[in-house]
Short mmCIF file of C-alpha atoms (C1' of nucleotides) in Angstrom, two decimals:
data_model
loop_
_atom_site.label_atom_id
_atom_site.label_comp_id
_atom_site.label_asym_id
_atom_site.label_seq_id
_atom_site.Cartn_x
_atom_site.Cartn_y
_atom_site.Cartn_z
CA UNK A 28 -87.28 115.54 -24.90
CA UNK A 29 -84.23 115.99 -23.35
CA UNK A 30 -83.18 119.61 -25.48
CA UNK A 31 -86.22 120.43 -28.12
CA UNK A 32 -84.02 122.29 -30.90
CA UNK A 33 -87.09 123.35 -33.01
CA UNK A 34 -90.03 125.97 -32.40
CA UNK A 35 -92.05 123.49 -34.23
CA UNK A 36 -91.30 120.97 -31.45
CA UNK A 37 -92.08 122.96 -28.69
CA UNK A 38 -95.37 123.43 -30.16
CA UNK A 39 -96.46 120.50 -30.99
CA UNK A 40 -95.45 119.34 -27.20
CA UNK A 41 -98.30 122.10 -26.10
CA UNK A 42 -100.69 120.88 -27.85
CA UNK A 43 -100.43 117.52 -26.89
CA UNK A 44 -100.43 118.72 -23.43
CA UNK A 45 -103.14 120.90 -23.60
CA UNK A 46 -105.01 118.32 -25.80
CA UNK A 47 -104.11 116.07 -22.54
CA UNK A 48 -105.09 118.10 -19.80
CA UNK A 49 -108.54 119.51 -21.53
CA UNK A 50 -109.52 115.63 -21.84
CA UNK A 51 -108.53 114.94 -18.65
CA UNK A 52 -110.78 118.00 -17.19
CA UNK A 53 -113.61 116.31 -19.05
CA UNK A 54 -113.68 113.28 -18.69
CA UNK A 55 -110.82 112.39 -15.93
CA UNK A 56 -107.43 110.49 -16.12
CA UNK A 57 -108.44 107.10 -16.15
CA UNK A 58 -110.19 107.96 -19.70
CA UNK A 59 -108.02 109.62 -21.46
CA UNK A 60 -107.11 108.04 -24.74
CA UNK A 61 -104.19 108.76 -26.87
CA UNK A 62 -106.21 108.47 -30.11
CA UNK A 63 -108.54 111.36 -28.26
CA UNK A 64 -105.31 113.48 -27.35
CA UNK A 65 -103.54 113.23 -30.98
CA UNK A 66 -106.97 114.09 -32.31
CA UNK A 67 -107.24 116.85 -30.61
CA UNK A 68 -103.98 118.42 -30.87
CA UNK A 69 -104.00 117.55 -34.70
CA UNK A 70 -100.88 115.62 -35.17
CA UNK A 71 -100.58 111.79 -35.60
CA UNK A 72 -100.30 109.40 -33.19
CA UNK A 73 -97.01 108.25 -34.61
CA UNK A 74 -95.77 112.32 -32.60
CA UNK A 75 -96.51 111.49 -29.28
CA UNK A 76 -94.16 108.99 -28.68
CA UNK A 77 -91.95 110.71 -30.37
CA UNK A 78 -92.17 113.45 -27.67
CA UNK A 79 -93.20 110.65 -25.17
CA UNK A 80 -91.90 107.36 -24.38
CA UNK A 81 -95.09 105.81 -23.23
CA UNK A 82 -98.86 107.16 -22.00
CA UNK A 83 -97.37 106.55 -18.13
CA UNK A 84 -95.11 109.45 -19.03
CA UNK A 85 -97.72 111.69 -19.76
CA UNK A 86 -99.27 110.36 -17.00
CA UNK A 87 -96.50 111.26 -14.83
CA UNK A 88 -96.06 114.70 -15.88
CA UNK A 89 -99.66 115.86 -15.69
CA UNK A 90 -100.53 113.82 -12.34
CA UNK A 91 -96.44 115.26 -11.29
CA UNK A 92 -97.91 118.73 -12.00
CA UNK A 93 -100.71 118.77 -10.06
CA UNK A 94 -99.22 117.14 -7.04
CA UNK A 95 -96.77 119.99 -7.63
CA UNK A 96 -99.43 122.82 -7.48
CA UNK A 97 -100.81 121.17 -3.80
CA UNK A 98 -97.42 121.37 -2.73
CA UNK A 99 -96.77 125.19 -3.29
CA UNK A 100 -100.09 125.32 -1.67
CA UNK A 101 -98.68 123.44 1.34
CA UNK A 102 -95.15 125.06 1.68
CA UNK A 103 -97.33 128.00 1.92
CA UNK A 104 -98.52 127.10 4.98
CA UNK A 105 -97.56 127.55 8.99
CA UNK A 106 -95.81 124.04 10.10
CA UNK A 107 -98.33 122.08 12.45
CA UNK A 108 -98.31 122.26 15.99
CA UNK A 109 -100.28 119.00 16.67
CA UNK A 110 -100.69 116.10 14.66
CA UNK A 111 -103.90 116.10 14.15
CA UNK A 112 -103.46 119.93 12.78
CA UNK A 113 -100.54 117.96 10.18
CA UNK A 114 -102.77 115.95 9.02
CA UNK A 115 -105.61 118.43 8.00
CA UNK A 116 -102.38 120.15 6.00
CA UNK A 117 -102.26 116.73 4.63
CA UNK A 118 -106.29 116.54 3.63
CA UNK A 119 -106.05 117.88 0.57
CA UNK A 120 -102.85 116.73 -1.25
CA UNK A 121 -103.74 113.06 0.14
CA UNK A 122 -107.82 113.79 -1.00
CA UNK A 123 -106.38 114.67 -4.46
CA UNK A 124 -104.07 111.36 -4.94
CA UNK A 125 -107.08 108.72 -4.14
CA UNK A 126 -109.57 110.63 -5.97
CA UNK A 127 -109.31 107.97 -8.18
CA UNK A 128 -107.95 104.79 -7.99
CA UNK A 129 -106.51 105.07 -10.96
CA UNK A 130 -104.37 108.27 -10.37
CA UNK A 131 -103.13 106.59 -7.21
CA UNK A 132 -101.95 103.52 -8.86
CA UNK A 133 -100.26 105.75 -11.51
CA UNK A 134 -98.66 107.63 -8.35
CA UNK A 135 -97.15 104.14 -6.37
CA UNK A 136 -95.92 103.26 -9.97
CA UNK A 137 -93.95 106.38 -10.40
CA UNK A 138 -93.75 107.48 -6.85
CA UNK A 139 -89.79 105.11 -6.42
CA UNK A 140 -88.66 106.51 -10.29
CA UNK A 141 -89.97 103.54 -11.91
CA UNK A 142 -86.90 101.86 -12.18
CA UNK A 143 -85.27 104.79 -14.75
CA UNK A 144 -82.48 106.61 -15.18
CA UNK A 145 -83.73 110.18 -14.65
CA UNK A 146 -86.18 110.80 -11.63
CA UNK A 147 -89.79 111.45 -13.22
CA UNK A 148 -92.01 114.26 -11.94
CA UNK A 149 -93.76 112.16 -9.24
CA UNK A 150 -91.23 110.97 -8.40
CA UNK A 151 -89.88 114.80 -7.84
CA UNK A 152 -92.47 115.87 -5.49
CA UNK A 153 -92.05 112.50 -3.00
CA UNK A 154 -88.46 114.42 -2.59
CA UNK A 155 -90.11 117.58 -1.86
CA UNK A 156 -92.74 116.32 0.11
CA UNK A 157 -90.31 114.81 2.48
CA UNK A 158 -88.36 118.18 2.26
CA UNK A 159 -91.41 120.18 3.26
CA UNK A 160 -92.28 117.73 6.09
CA UNK A 161 -89.20 117.68 7.62
CA UNK A 162 -88.62 121.05 7.65
CA UNK A 163 -92.31 121.01 9.98
CA UNK A 164 -91.26 118.67 12.37
CA UNK A 165 -88.27 119.76 13.21
CA UNK A 166 -89.06 122.42 14.59
CA UNK A 167 -92.91 120.96 16.49
CA UNK A 168 -93.59 118.77 18.72
CA UNK A 169 -92.26 115.44 18.08
CA UNK A 170 -90.19 113.30 19.13
CA UNK A 171 -86.57 114.28 18.38
CA UNK A 172 -84.81 111.17 18.58
CA UNK A 173 -84.48 110.42 14.89
CA UNK A 174 -83.81 112.98 12.13
CA UNK A 175 -86.53 114.85 10.60
CA UNK A 176 -86.13 113.45 7.19
CA UNK A 177 -86.52 110.03 8.81
CA UNK A 178 -89.45 111.01 10.36
CA UNK A 179 -91.10 112.56 7.11
CA UNK A 180 -89.91 109.45 5.28
CA UNK A 181 -92.30 107.77 7.62
CA UNK A 182 -95.13 110.49 7.30
CA UNK A 183 -94.48 109.18 3.81
CA UNK A 184 -95.00 105.21 4.41
CA UNK A 185 -98.02 105.73 6.70
CA UNK A 186 -99.95 107.97 4.61
CA UNK A 187 -99.29 105.57 1.41
CA UNK A 188 -100.48 102.79 3.50
CA UNK A 189 -103.51 104.64 4.91
CA UNK A 190 -104.13 105.45 1.06
CA UNK A 191 -103.83 102.35 -0.12
CA UNK A 192 -106.34 101.09 3.03
CA UNK A 193 -109.08 103.68 1.93
CA UNK A 194 -109.48 101.37 -1.78
CA UNK A 195 -109.88 98.21 0.38
CA UNK A 196 -113.21 96.63 1.58
CA UNK A 197 -112.82 95.39 4.61
CA UNK A 198 -111.26 98.53 6.17
CA UNK A 199 -113.86 101.50 4.95
CA UNK A 200 -115.21 101.62 8.23
CA UNK A 201 -112.85 103.88 9.67
CA UNK A 202 -111.99 107.18 6.98
CA UNK A 203 -108.52 107.11 5.99
CA UNK A 204 -107.60 110.26 7.57
CA UNK A 205 -108.53 108.84 10.76
CA UNK A 206 -106.73 105.91 9.99
CA UNK A 207 -103.67 108.40 9.23
CA UNK A 208 -103.65 110.09 12.19
CA UNK A 209 -103.51 107.15 14.51
CA UNK A 210 -100.79 106.37 12.61
CA UNK A 211 -99.06 109.04 12.99
CA UNK A 212 -99.47 110.00 16.41
CA UNK A 213 -98.10 106.53 17.32
CA UNK A 214 -95.11 107.27 15.00
CA UNK A 215 -94.68 111.41 15.61
CA UNK A 216 -95.38 111.14 19.45
CA UNK A 217 -94.31 107.59 20.89
CA UNK A 218 -95.84 107.20 24.64
CA UNK A 219 -98.32 109.88 23.94
CA UNK A 220 -96.19 112.40 24.33
CA UNK A 221 -93.59 114.40 23.03
CA UNK A 222 -90.46 112.99 24.20
CA UNK B 4 -115.71 80.86 -10.21
CA UNK B 5 -117.74 80.93 -7.05
CA UNK B 6 -119.02 77.58 -7.68
CA UNK B 7 -117.90 75.28 -9.79
CA UNK B 8 -120.37 72.66 -11.13
CA UNK B 9 -118.71 70.64 -13.86
CA UNK B 10 -115.72 68.26 -13.76
CA UNK B 11 -114.55 69.92 -17.21
CA UNK B 12 -114.16 72.95 -15.65
CA UNK B 13 -111.72 72.10 -13.29
CA UNK B 14 -109.97 70.58 -15.60
CA UNK B 15 -109.71 73.69 -18.05
CA UNK B 16 -108.72 76.04 -14.73
CA UNK B 17 -106.27 73.44 -13.13
CA UNK B 18 -104.26 73.11 -17.10
CA UNK B 19 -103.98 77.35 -17.45
CA UNK B 20 -103.52 77.56 -14.38
CA UNK B 21 -100.23 74.96 -14.80
CA UNK B 22 -99.81 76.31 -18.16
CA UNK B 23 -99.21 79.71 -16.46
CA UNK B 24 -97.25 78.31 -13.87
CA UNK B 25 -94.82 76.99 -16.24
CA UNK B 26 -94.16 79.51 -18.13
CA UNK B 27 -93.44 82.45 -15.33
CA UNK B 28 -90.79 79.43 -14.21
CA UNK B 29 -89.51 79.70 -17.68
CA UNK B 30 -90.03 83.45 -18.39
CA UNK B 31 -90.97 85.50 -15.38
CA UNK B 32 -93.96 86.85 -14.05
CA UNK B 33 -93.32 89.96 -16.49
CA UNK B 34 -93.59 88.14 -19.90
CA UNK B 35 -96.45 85.70 -19.25
CA UNK B 36 -99.11 86.27 -22.41
CA UNK B 37 -102.59 85.02 -22.33
CA UNK B 38 -102.18 83.86 -25.64
CA UNK B 39 -99.29 81.37 -24.94
CA UNK B 40 -101.38 79.98 -21.76
CA UNK B 41 -104.29 79.39 -23.42
CA UNK B 42 -102.33 77.58 -26.01
CA UNK B 43 -100.38 75.91 -23.72
CA UNK B 44 -103.44 74.68 -22.10
CA UNK B 45 -105.05 73.87 -25.02
CA UNK B 46 -108.05 75.59 -25.29
CA UNK B 47 -109.35 78.52 -26.70
CA UNK B 48 -108.69 82.35 -26.08
CA UNK B 49 -111.92 83.37 -24.70
CA UNK B 50 -112.21 80.28 -22.09
CA UNK B 51 -109.55 81.87 -20.06
CA UNK B 52 -111.75 85.00 -19.80
CA UNK B 53 -115.20 82.59 -18.48
CA UNK B 54 -112.50 81.67 -15.79
CA UNK B 55 -110.80 84.83 -14.82
CA UNK B 56 -112.30 88.34 -15.24
CA UNK B 57 -108.98 89.31 -16.22
CA UNK B 58 -104.79 88.86 -16.60
CA UNK B 59 -105.01 90.57 -12.86
CA UNK B 60 -106.73 87.73 -11.84
CA UNK B 61 -104.85 85.16 -12.67
CA UNK B 62 -101.78 86.98 -11.54
CA UNK B 63 -102.82 87.98 -8.04
CA UNK B 64 -103.63 83.84 -7.85
CA UNK B 65 -99.94 83.15 -8.55
CA UNK B 66 -98.24 85.62 -6.79
CA UNK B 67 -100.60 85.26 -3.66
CA UNK B 68 -99.63 81.31 -3.55
CA UNK B 69 -96.22 82.12 -3.31
CA UNK B 70 -96.69 84.66 -1.12
CA UNK B 71 -98.80 82.38 1.05
CA UNK B 72 -96.10 80.14 0.91
CA UNK B 73 -93.38 82.05 2.12
CA UNK B 74 -95.53 83.21 4.99
CA UNK B 75 -95.79 79.30 6.03
CA UNK B 76 -92.37 79.79 6.50
CA UNK B 77 -92.45 83.03 8.40
CA UNK B 78 -95.22 81.16 10.29
CA UNK B 79 -92.71 78.73 11.56
CA UNK B 80 -89.57 80.75 12.70
CA UNK B 81 -89.64 81.39 16.20
CA UNK B 82 -90.77 85.15 17.36
CA UNK B 83 -88.12 87.29 16.35
CA UNK B 84 -85.98 88.67 20.00
CA UNK B 85 -84.77 91.90 17.54
CA UNK B 86 -85.61 94.66 14.99
CA UNK B 87 -82.20 93.25 12.87
CA UNK B 88 -83.55 89.59 13.58
CA UNK B 89 -87.24 90.63 12.19
CA UNK B 90 -85.84 91.92 9.38
CA UNK B 91 -83.61 89.29 8.32
CA UNK B 92 -86.90 86.80 8.96
CA UNK B 93 -88.51 88.88 6.50
CA UNK B 94 -85.91 88.59 3.62
CA UNK B 95 -87.22 86.03 1.71
CA UNK B 96 -90.53 87.04 1.49
CA UNK B 97 -89.14 90.58 0.33
CA UNK B 98 -86.27 89.27 -2.08
CA UNK B 99 -89.65 87.73 -3.92
CA UNK B 100 -91.99 90.95 -3.85
CA UNK B 101 -89.08 92.74 -5.64
CA UNK B 102 -87.65 90.13 -7.61
CA UNK B 103 -89.24 92.38 -10.49
CA UNK B 104 -90.84 95.69 -10.90
CA UNK B 105 -94.08 94.18 -12.15
CA UNK B 106 -94.41 91.80 -9.36
CA UNK B 107 -94.34 94.59 -6.59
CA UNK B 108 -96.37 96.60 -8.70
CA UNK B 109 -99.26 94.02 -8.84
CA UNK B 110 -98.68 93.43 -5.08
CA UNK B 111 -99.14 96.85 -5.07
CA UNK B 112 -102.49 97.29 -6.77
CA UNK B 113 -104.11 94.33 -5.33
CA UNK B 114 -102.55 94.52 -1.37
CA UNK B 115 -105.93 96.39 -0.63
CA UNK B 116 -107.96 94.18 -2.04
CA UNK B 117 -108.82 96.40 -5.47
CA UNK B 118 -111.63 98.21 -4.76
CA UNK B 119 -113.67 94.91 -5.41
CA UNK B 120 -116.14 93.28 -3.24
CA UNK B 121 -114.37 89.64 -3.10
CA UNK B 122 -111.15 89.76 -1.08
CA UNK B 123 -108.08 88.63 -3.27
CA UNK B 124 -105.49 86.16 -2.59
CA UNK B 125 -102.70 88.59 -2.24
CA UNK B 126 -104.93 91.25 -0.10
CA UNK B 127 -105.74 88.00 1.93
CA UNK B 128 -101.62 87.42 2.32
CA UNK B 129 -101.57 90.74 3.44
CA UNK B 130 -104.02 90.00 6.67
CA UNK B 131 -102.35 87.02 7.30
CA UNK B 132 -99.00 88.94 7.32
CA UNK B 133 -100.04 91.34 9.81
CA UNK B 134 -101.44 88.76 12.27
CA UNK B 135 -97.92 86.92 11.89
CA UNK B 136 -96.08 89.51 12.81
CA UNK B 137 -98.23 91.32 15.15
CA UNK B 138 -97.83 87.70 17.09
CA UNK B 139 -94.38 88.09 16.78
CA UNK B 140 -94.42 91.69 18.42
CA UNK B 141 -96.42 90.93 21.28
CA UNK B 142 -94.27 89.17 22.98
CA UNK B 143 -90.68 91.22 21.94
CA UNK B 144 -89.09 93.49 23.19
CA UNK B 145 -90.60 95.99 21.60
CA UNK B 146 -92.84 99.27 22.40
CA UNK B 147 -95.70 98.30 24.31
CA UNK B 148 -97.88 101.67 24.23
CA UNK B 149 -99.76 100.71 21.14
CA UNK B 150 -101.56 97.42 19.97
CA UNK B 151 -99.38 94.78 17.76
CA UNK B 152 -102.04 94.96 15.18
CA UNK B 153 -100.91 98.53 15.09
CA UNK B 154 -97.36 97.89 15.27
CA UNK B 155 -97.74 95.37 12.44
CA UNK B 156 -99.24 97.62 10.47
CA UNK B 157 -96.75 100.48 10.41
CA UNK B 158 -93.92 97.26 9.67
CA UNK B 159 -95.74 96.67 6.62
CA UNK B 160 -96.07 100.36 5.47
CA UNK B 161 -92.08 100.81 6.44
CA UNK B 162 -91.68 97.05 4.31
CA UNK B 163 -93.71 98.81 1.43
CA UNK B 164 -91.67 102.39 2.08
CA UNK B 165 -88.04 100.39 2.11
CA UNK B 166 -88.97 98.26 -1.21
CA UNK B 167 -90.59 100.96 -3.48
CA UNK B 168 -87.18 102.74 -2.69
CA UNK B 169 -85.30 99.82 -4.11
CA UNK B 170 -86.25 100.71 -7.33
CA UNK B 171 -85.77 103.70 -7.39
CA UNK B 172 -82.57 105.10 -9.18
CA UNK B 173 -81.69 107.52 -6.19
CA UNK B 174 -81.91 105.53 -3.40
CA UNK B 175 -79.75 102.84 -4.39
CA UNK B 176 -76.62 103.39 -2.20
CA UNK B 177 -78.37 102.18 0.89
CA UNK B 178 -80.08 99.01 0.30
CA UNK B 179 -83.18 98.10 1.30
CA UNK B 180 -82.65 95.58 4.05
CA UNK B 181 -80.22 98.10 6.04
CA UNK B 182 -82.75 100.91 5.17
CA UNK B 183 -85.94 98.90 6.85
CA UNK B 184 -83.45 97.97 9.84
CA UNK B 185 -83.62 102.11 10.41
CA UNK B 186 -87.35 102.22 9.60
CA UNK B 187 -87.78 99.24 12.22
CA UNK B 188 -85.71 100.39 14.81
CA UNK B 189 -87.23 103.47 14.76
CA UNK B 190 -90.74 102.38 14.85
CA UNK B 191 -90.63 99.65 17.43
CA UNK B 192 -88.13 100.70 19.65
CA UNK B 193 -88.13 104.38 20.17
CA UNK B 194 -85.98 106.01 22.33
CA UNK B 195 -83.37 103.85 21.15
CA UNK B 196 -84.46 101.10 23.77
CA UNK B 197 -87.31 98.80 24.01
CA UNK B 198 -90.22 101.35 26.10
"C1'" DC C 5 -134.11 57.37 -24.61
"C1'" DA C 6 -135.27 61.91 -26.82
"C1'" DC C 7 -135.94 66.49 -25.62
"C1'" DT C 8 -135.10 70.09 -23.16
"C1'" DT C 9 -132.42 73.34 -20.04
"C1'" DT C 10 -128.34 74.50 -18.42
"C1'" DA C 11 -122.90 75.26 -18.62
"C1'" DA C 12 -119.04 75.33 -20.80
"C1'" DA C 13 -115.82 76.16 -24.98
"C1'" DT C 14 -114.76 78.61 -29.42
"C1'" DG C 15 -112.83 82.44 -32.14
"C1'" DA C 16 -113.50 86.12 -35.02
"C1'" DC C 17 -113.30 90.54 -33.99
"C1'" DC C 18 -112.49 95.14 -31.24
"C1'" DG C 19 -109.94 98.72 -28.46
"C1'" DT C 20 -105.88 100.65 -27.35
"C1'" DG C 21 -100.35 101.05 -26.07
"C1'" DG C 22 -97.06 101.12 -28.72
"C1'" DT C 23 -92.94 100.54 -33.49
"C1'" DC C 24 -91.43 102.25 -37.92
"C1'" DA C 25 -89.95 103.03 -42.54
"C1'" DA C 26 -91.41 106.21 -45.32
"C1'" DG C 27 -92.05 111.30 -46.00
"C1'" DT C 28 -91.54 115.90 -44.76
"C1'" DT C 29 -89.17 120.31 -42.42
"C1'" DT C 30 -85.62 122.65 -40.78
"C1'" DT C 31 -80.98 123.62 -40.09
"C1'" DT C 32 -76.17 123.34 -41.20
"C1'" DA C 33 -72.12 123.22 -44.51
"C1'" DT C 34 -70.14 124.77 -48.69
"C1'" DA D 16 -78.00 129.67 -52.93
"C1'" DT D 17 -78.03 124.66 -52.59
"C1'" DA D 18 -76.72 119.85 -51.01
"C1'" DA D 19 -75.87 117.36 -46.98
"C1'" DA D 20 -77.33 115.92 -42.38
"C1'" DA D 21 -80.40 116.53 -38.55
"C1'" DA D 22 -84.79 116.41 -36.69
"C1'" DC D 23 -89.62 115.84 -37.02
"C1'" DT D 24 -93.95 113.97 -38.66
"C1'" DT D 25 -96.67 110.57 -40.85
"C1'" DG D 26 -99.78 106.70 -40.72
"C1'" DA D 27 -100.34 101.64 -41.56
"C1'" DC D 28 -99.13 98.19 -38.96
"C1'" DC D 29 -98.13 95.12 -34.70
"C1'" DA D 30 -99.34 93.16 -30.57
"C1'" DC D 31 -102.09 92.02 -26.50
"C1'" DG D 32 -106.06 92.10 -23.62
"C1'" DG D 33 -110.24 91.42 -23.43
"C1'" DT D 34 -115.88 90.64 -25.61
"C1'" DC D 35 -119.59 88.18 -26.75
"C1'" DA D 36 -122.45 85.76 -30.87
"C1'" DT D 37 -122.75 80.96 -31.92
"C1'" DT D 38 -121.92 76.73 -31.24
"C1'" DT D 39 -120.78 72.79 -28.83
"C1'" DA D 40 -121.06 69.67 -24.59
"C1'" DA D 41 -123.23 67.93 -20.24
"C1'" DA D 42 -126.86 67.50 -17.06
"C1'" DG D 43 -131.86 67.58 -15.74
"C1'" DT D 44 -136.61 65.61 -17.37
"C1'" DG D 45 -140.43 62.55 -18.75
#
DNA sequence: CACTTTAAATGACCGTGGTCAAGTTTTTAT
DNA sequence: ATAAAAACTTGACCACGGTCATTTAAAGTG
């Protein structure tokens, strides 16, 4: 896990991940089964747990990788010049995160490093997300009385709030994106205009 | 579940809940087992699932009840006249929510009504929380350019963010309460003073 | 009261995540 | 080359949430 010494180990690990990817592509995250992964990878069940502490750790890896890919795209965009543009930029990322209730739950569970020592893949993407957004906000027409980092923290908090309500039975009149825009208007440009 | 007709049903249900409460009091939420609950309640396992759709539903009930009790206390407090006071008022509630990682996860999973038709106990407390906080904020020295309801939504979002980071390995230098105060200062009194 | 219908309880059974003592392969030491 | 040590793999096994055909008890009916 930390420092594989044998070539064999790397191959096994790669096979496990490849098998998981195929299964997820075919049936979604929710329906991935460890039994199916090990069967497809051609190893015994115990081997899986020699490579990953638990199922969640693999999910962390898989979902983290996809979020990272979204962040790659995000980071290449120009800094948004309005809240509307910011929300538009975030849309694909939030779309991925809310594609399955299960995925959103995994993300929530791992976003805060999950009380573990080592910071997992998803938690890393959350830090990165803060960096990307903070960079954007630093130069845009947004409030300047607090640090870009704090601003970005808030964007993340509101994004999670908006995504969470997405799955809620009551609040589904308003689409997630619209709700997020309302939040971010109030957060990033209090008083109605850039301060 | 919706309309129990027999006395027997009510008794069984009460026994199940009482058993669960005892076990939770003794070992915490995380370590509650259905097998132990039904054994203590003196019924078969299948009976449990005739009363609750799944384990999570019972957890929803138990945790929701405790949150509701906290909200009862909250609602009796005077409206806070500063962000610091607001945070102090919220402290016991947030303390309960973060007492166990497992509890926090259950709460997150159910806060948005969990994509079910009926709104569960925890989701109800979240609505109530918004009401209580909105009432407080309406009259206090906080920004007035957006509705108290929207303000309260934000308080909730930041509270969740602060609690989530509580469990994070990196961010544990700053205590949850301090972090929340920083967030809420920026959210409720942008520009440094009440607008 | 006897009979039927409906509601509730039962427990053997299953699916799936996770464990671990024993076996196999690879590396290191002599 | 050979033995000892370390790394890796194995699969039977366990824990625990959840299911369902069957049995038992309660409520309705004449």
